[in-house]
Coordinates of C-alpha atoms and ligand atoms in Angstrom, one line a residue:
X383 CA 78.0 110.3 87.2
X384 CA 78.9 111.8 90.6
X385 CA 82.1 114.5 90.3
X386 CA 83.1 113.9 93.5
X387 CA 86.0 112.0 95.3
X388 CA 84.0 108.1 96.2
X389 CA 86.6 108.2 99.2
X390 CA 86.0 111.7 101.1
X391 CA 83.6 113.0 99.0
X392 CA 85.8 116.3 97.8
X393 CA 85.2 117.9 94.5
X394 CA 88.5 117.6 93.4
X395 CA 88.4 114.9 91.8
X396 CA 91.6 113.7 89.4
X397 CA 90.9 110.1 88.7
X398 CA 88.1 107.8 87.5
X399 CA 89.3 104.2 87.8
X400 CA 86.4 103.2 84.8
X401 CA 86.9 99.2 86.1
X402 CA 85.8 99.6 89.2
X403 CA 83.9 103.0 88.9
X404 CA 85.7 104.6 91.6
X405 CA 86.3 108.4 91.4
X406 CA 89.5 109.7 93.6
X407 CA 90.9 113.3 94.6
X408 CA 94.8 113.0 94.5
X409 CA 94.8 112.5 98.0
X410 CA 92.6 109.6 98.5
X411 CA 94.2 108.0 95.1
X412 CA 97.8 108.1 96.7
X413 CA 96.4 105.9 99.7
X414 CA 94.4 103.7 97.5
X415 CA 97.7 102.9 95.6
X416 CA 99.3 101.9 98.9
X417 CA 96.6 100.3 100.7
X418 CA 96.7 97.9 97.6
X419 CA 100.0 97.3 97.4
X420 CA 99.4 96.8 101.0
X421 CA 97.0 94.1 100.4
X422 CA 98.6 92.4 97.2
X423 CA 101.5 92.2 99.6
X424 CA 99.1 90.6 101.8
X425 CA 96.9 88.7 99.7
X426 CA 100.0 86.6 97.8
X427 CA 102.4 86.9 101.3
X428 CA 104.9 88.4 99.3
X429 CA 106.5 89.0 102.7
X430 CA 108.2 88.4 105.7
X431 CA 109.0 89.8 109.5
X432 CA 112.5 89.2 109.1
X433 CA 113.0 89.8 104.9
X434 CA 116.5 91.4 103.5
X435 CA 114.0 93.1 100.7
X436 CA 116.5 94.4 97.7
X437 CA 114.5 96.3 95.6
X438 CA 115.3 96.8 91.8
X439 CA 115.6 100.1 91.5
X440 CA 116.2 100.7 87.2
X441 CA 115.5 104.4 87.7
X442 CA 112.2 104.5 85.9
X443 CA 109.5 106.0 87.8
X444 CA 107.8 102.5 88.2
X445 CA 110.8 101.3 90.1
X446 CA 111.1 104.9 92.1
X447 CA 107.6 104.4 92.8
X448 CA 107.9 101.2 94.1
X449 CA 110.6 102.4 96.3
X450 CA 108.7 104.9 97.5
X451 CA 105.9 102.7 98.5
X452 CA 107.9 99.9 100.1
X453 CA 109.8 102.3 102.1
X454 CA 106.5 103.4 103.9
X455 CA 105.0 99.7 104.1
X456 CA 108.6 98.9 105.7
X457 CA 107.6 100.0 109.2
X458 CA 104.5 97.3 109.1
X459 CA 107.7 95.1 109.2
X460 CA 109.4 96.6 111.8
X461 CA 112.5 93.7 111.8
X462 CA 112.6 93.4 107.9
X463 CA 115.3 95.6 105.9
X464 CA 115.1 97.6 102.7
X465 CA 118.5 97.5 99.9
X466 CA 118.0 99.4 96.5
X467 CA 119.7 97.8 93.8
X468 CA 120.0 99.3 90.4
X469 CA 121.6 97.1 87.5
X470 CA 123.6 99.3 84.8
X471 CA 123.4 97.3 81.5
X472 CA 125.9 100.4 79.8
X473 CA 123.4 101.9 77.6
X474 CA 124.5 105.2 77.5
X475 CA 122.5 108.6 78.0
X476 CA 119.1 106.2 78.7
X477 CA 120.7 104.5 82.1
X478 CA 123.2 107.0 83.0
X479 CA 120.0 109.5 83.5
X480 CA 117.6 106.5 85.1
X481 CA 121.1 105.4 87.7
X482 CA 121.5 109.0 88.1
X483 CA 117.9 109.2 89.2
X484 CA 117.8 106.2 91.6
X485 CA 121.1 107.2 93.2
X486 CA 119.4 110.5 94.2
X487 CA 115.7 108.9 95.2
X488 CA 117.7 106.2 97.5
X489 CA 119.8 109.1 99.1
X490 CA 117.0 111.5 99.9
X491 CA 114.8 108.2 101.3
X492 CA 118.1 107.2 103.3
X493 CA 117.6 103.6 101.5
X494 CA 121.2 102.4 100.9
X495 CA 121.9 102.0 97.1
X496 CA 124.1 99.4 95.0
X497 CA 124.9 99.8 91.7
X498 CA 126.1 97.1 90.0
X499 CA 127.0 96.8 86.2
X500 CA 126.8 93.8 83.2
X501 CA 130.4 94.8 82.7
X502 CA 131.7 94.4 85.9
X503 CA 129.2 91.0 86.2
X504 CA 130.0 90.0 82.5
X505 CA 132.8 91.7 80.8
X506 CA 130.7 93.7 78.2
X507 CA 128.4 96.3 78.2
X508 CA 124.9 96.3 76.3
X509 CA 126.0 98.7 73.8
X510 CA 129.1 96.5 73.1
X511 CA 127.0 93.8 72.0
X512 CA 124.7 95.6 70.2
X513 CA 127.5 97.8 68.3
X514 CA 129.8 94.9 67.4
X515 CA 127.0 92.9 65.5
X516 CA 126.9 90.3 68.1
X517 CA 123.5 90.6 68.8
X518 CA 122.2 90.4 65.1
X519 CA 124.7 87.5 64.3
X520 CA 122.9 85.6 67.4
X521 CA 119.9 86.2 66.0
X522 CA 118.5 87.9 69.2
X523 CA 117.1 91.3 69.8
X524 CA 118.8 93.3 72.1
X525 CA 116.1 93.2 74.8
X526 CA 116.0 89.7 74.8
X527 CA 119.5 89.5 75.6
X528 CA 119.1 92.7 78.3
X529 CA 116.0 90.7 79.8
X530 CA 118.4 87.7 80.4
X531 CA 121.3 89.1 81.6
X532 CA 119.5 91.5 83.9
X533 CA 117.6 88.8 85.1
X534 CA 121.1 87.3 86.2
X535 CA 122.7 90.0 87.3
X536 CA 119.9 90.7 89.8
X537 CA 120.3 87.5 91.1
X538 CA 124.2 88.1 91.5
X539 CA 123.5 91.6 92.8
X540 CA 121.0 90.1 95.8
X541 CA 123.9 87.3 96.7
X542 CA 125.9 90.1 97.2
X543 CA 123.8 92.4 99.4
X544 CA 122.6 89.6 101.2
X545 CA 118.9 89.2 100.3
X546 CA 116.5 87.4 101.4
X547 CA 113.7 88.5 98.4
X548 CA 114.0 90.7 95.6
X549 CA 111.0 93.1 94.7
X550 CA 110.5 94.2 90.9
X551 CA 108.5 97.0 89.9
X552 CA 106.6 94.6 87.6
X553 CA 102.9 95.7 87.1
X554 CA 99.7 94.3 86.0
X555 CA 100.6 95.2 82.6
X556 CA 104.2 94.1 82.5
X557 CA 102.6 90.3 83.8
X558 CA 99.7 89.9 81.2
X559 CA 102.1 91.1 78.4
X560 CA 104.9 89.0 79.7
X561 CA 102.4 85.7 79.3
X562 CA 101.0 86.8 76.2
X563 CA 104.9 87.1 74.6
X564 CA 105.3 83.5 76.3
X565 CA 102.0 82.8 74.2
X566 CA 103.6 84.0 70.9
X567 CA 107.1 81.9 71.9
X568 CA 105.0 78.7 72.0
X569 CA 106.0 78.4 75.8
X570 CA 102.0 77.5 77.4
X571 CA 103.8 76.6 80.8
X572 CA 102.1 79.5 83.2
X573 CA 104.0 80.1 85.7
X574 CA 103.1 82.2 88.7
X575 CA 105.1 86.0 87.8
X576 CA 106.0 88.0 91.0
X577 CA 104.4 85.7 93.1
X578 CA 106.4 84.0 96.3
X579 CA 108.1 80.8 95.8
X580 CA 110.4 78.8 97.6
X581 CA 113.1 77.3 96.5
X582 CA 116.1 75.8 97.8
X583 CA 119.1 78.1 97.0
X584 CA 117.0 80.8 95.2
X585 CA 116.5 84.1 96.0
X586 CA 112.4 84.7 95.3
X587 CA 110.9 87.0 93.4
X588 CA 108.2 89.6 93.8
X589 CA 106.2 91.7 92.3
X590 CA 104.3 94.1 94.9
X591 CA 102.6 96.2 92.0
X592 CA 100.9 92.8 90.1
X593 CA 97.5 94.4 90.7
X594 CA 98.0 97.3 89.4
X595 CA 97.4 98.9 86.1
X596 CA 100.9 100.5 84.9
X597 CA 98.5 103.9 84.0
X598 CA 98.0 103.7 87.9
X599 CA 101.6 104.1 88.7
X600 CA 102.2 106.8 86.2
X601 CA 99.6 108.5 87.8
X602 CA 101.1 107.8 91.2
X603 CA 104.5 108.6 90.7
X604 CA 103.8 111.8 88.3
X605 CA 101.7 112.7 91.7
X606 CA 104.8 112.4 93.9
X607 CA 106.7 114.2 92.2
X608 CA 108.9 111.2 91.0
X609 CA 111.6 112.1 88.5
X610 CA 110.3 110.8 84.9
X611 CA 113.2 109.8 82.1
X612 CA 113.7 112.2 79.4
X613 CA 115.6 109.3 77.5
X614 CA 114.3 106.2 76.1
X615 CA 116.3 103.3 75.2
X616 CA 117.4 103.3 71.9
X617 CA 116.8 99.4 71.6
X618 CA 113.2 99.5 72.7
X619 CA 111.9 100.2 68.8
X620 CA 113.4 96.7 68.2
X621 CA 111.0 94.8 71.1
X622 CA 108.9 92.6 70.9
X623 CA 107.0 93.4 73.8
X624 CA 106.6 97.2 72.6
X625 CA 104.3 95.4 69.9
X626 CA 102.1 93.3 72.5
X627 CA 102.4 96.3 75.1
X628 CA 100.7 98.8 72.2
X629 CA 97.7 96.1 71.4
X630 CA 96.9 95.2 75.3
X631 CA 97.3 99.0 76.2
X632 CA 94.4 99.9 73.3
X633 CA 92.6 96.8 74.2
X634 CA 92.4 97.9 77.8
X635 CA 91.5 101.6 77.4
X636 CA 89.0 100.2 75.2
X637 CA 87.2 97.6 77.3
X638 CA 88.2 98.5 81.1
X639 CA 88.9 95.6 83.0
X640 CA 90.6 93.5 80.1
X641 CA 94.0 93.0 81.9
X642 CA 92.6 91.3 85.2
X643 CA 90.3 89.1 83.5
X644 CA 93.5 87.9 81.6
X645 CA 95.5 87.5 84.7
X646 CA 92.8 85.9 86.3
X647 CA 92.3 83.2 83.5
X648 CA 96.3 82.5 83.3
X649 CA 96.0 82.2 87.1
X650 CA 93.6 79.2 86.9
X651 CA 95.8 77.5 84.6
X652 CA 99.0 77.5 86.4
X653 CA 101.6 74.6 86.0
X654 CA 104.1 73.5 88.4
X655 CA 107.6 74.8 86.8
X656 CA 110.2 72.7 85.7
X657 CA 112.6 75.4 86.4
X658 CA 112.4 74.0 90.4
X659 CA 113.4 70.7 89.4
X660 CA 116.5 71.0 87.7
X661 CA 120.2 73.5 87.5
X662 CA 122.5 74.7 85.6
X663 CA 125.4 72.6 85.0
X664 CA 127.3 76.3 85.2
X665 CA 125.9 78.3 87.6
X666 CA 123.2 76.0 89.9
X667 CA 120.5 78.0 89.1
X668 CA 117.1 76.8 88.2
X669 CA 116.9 76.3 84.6
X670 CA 114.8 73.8 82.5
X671 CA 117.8 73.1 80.3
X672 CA 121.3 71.2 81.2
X673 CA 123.2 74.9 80.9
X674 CA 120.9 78.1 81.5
X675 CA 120.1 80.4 79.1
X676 CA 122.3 83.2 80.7
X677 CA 125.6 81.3 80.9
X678 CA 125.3 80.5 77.4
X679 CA 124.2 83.8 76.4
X680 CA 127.5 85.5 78.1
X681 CA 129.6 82.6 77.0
X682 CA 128.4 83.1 73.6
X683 CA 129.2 87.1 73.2
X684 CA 132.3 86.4 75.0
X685 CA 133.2 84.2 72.3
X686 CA 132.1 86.5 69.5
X687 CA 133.4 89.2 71.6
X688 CA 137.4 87.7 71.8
X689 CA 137.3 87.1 67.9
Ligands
LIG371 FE1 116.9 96.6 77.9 FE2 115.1 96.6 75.9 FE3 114.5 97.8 78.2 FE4 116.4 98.8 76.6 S1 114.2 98.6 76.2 S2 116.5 98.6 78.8 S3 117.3 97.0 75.8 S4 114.9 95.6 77.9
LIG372 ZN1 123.8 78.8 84.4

């Protein structure tokens, strides 16, 4: 196996990428990592000359990353804007570090920076919710209920900042896992994840880091010097998708390459989502029920929550 850098040819090499056979010095790997976001961006036309991006910034060093990155892609869109946006679900310690971090990465970039809360969206924090019993006498776990209502609030936070798109930090990994969990639901409808759509009143979604293996982007952003957590969410034991995140991750590290080839098959099967056709009764958002699962969620715990 050659030791040096495929790219420039230098001996100090840092990465071998084993699913493509590609061997990178740090320098050639940072650029690799942006020319493909470049071209995912490009491939999928996540975006456009005149966008209002709003980028979810949760603090983690996927989303600081992602920051990063768009930042410097901004100038091939010279007329489009860039809005971070950073959704505080009041999980103490784990988000005050991560909002804390993203309030500091936004400053030095000179990206301006929203922060917007679940209690100021919903009346309750995460931890409420959790703490009172609520979630357990729902019968949900608590990152099902986060994954809804953050889902929500990002939508509210866009409205507010004006956005045209919002950008998640949502890699190859998060995508396959996210369908296999869907899977495991019983829901087979495969819906396209990060990938442009239009709607008629709905902000759109994307996901500029789809292509790339999450073990990429740790790489990257422990390269830039990106701040890493030292907390982790006390409610992530309790996930479902920690379970299907451990099994893909082993699968992957022991058969390179596994994680496209299951993107790649759920992308040939992709159905038309009922979620265009219909709205909420509450809200008008897109939902493939009468009322959405986040107005019923926050009028549920707001029940349990006045009692
Ligand atoms: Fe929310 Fe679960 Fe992530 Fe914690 S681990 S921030 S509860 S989705
Ligand atoms: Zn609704």
């Amino acid at each position: 196996m050659a030791t040096v850098c495929s790219v420039c040819g230098s001996s100090e090499v840092i990465y071998h990428r084993r699913y493509s056979g590609e061997i990178f010095c740090r320098r050639c790997f940072l650029k690799n990592i942006i020319e493909r976001v470049r071209a995912t961006i490009s491939r999928y036309e996540l975006l456009k000359p005149f966008d209002k991006i709003a980028v979810a910034v949760s603090g983690g060093k996927d989303s600081l990353s992602l920051l990063k990155i768009l930042y410097e892609i901004e100038r091939d869109f010279p007329r489009a804007s860039l809005t971070a946006i950073t959704i505080d679900e009041g999980i103490p310690e784990y988000r005050d570090e991560a909002v804390e971090n993203a309030v500091k990465y936004a400053e030095n970039l000179g990206v301006p920076h929203y922060v917007f809360s679940f209690k100021d969206f919903f009346g309750f924090t995460l931890t409420e919710v959790v703490e009172n019993g609520i979630a357990d006498a729902i019968s949900l776990q608590p990152c099902t209920i986060c994954g809804v209502l953050r889902r929500r609030a990002l939508t509210l936070a866009a409205k507010k900042v004006g956005a045209t798109v919002i950008a998640t930090a949502h890699t190859l990994d998060d995508i396959v896992q996210t369908y296999f969990l869907n899977i495991l639901r019983g829901d087979t409808r495969f819906t396209p994840i990060g990938i442009r759509r239009e709607v008629e009143g709905v902000i759109p979604r994307i996901a500029p880091f789809r292509l790339i293996p999450e073990y990429e982007i740790v790489l990257y952003a422990f390269l830039s010097n990106i701040p890493f957590q030292t907390y982790t969410c006390p409610y992530v034991e309790r996930s479902m998708r920690n379970m299907v995140r451990a099994f893909l991750t082993e699968y992957e590290e022991k058969f390179p390459g596994s994680l496209y080839a299951a993107l790649s098959s759920f992308e040939k099967v992709y159905t038309k989502s009922i979620e265009e056709d219909r709205r909420c009764r509450k809200c008008g958002e897109p939902t493939g029920r009468e009322v959405c699962r986040a107005c019923e969620l926050v009028e549920k715990i707001l029940e349990r929550l006045k009692n």
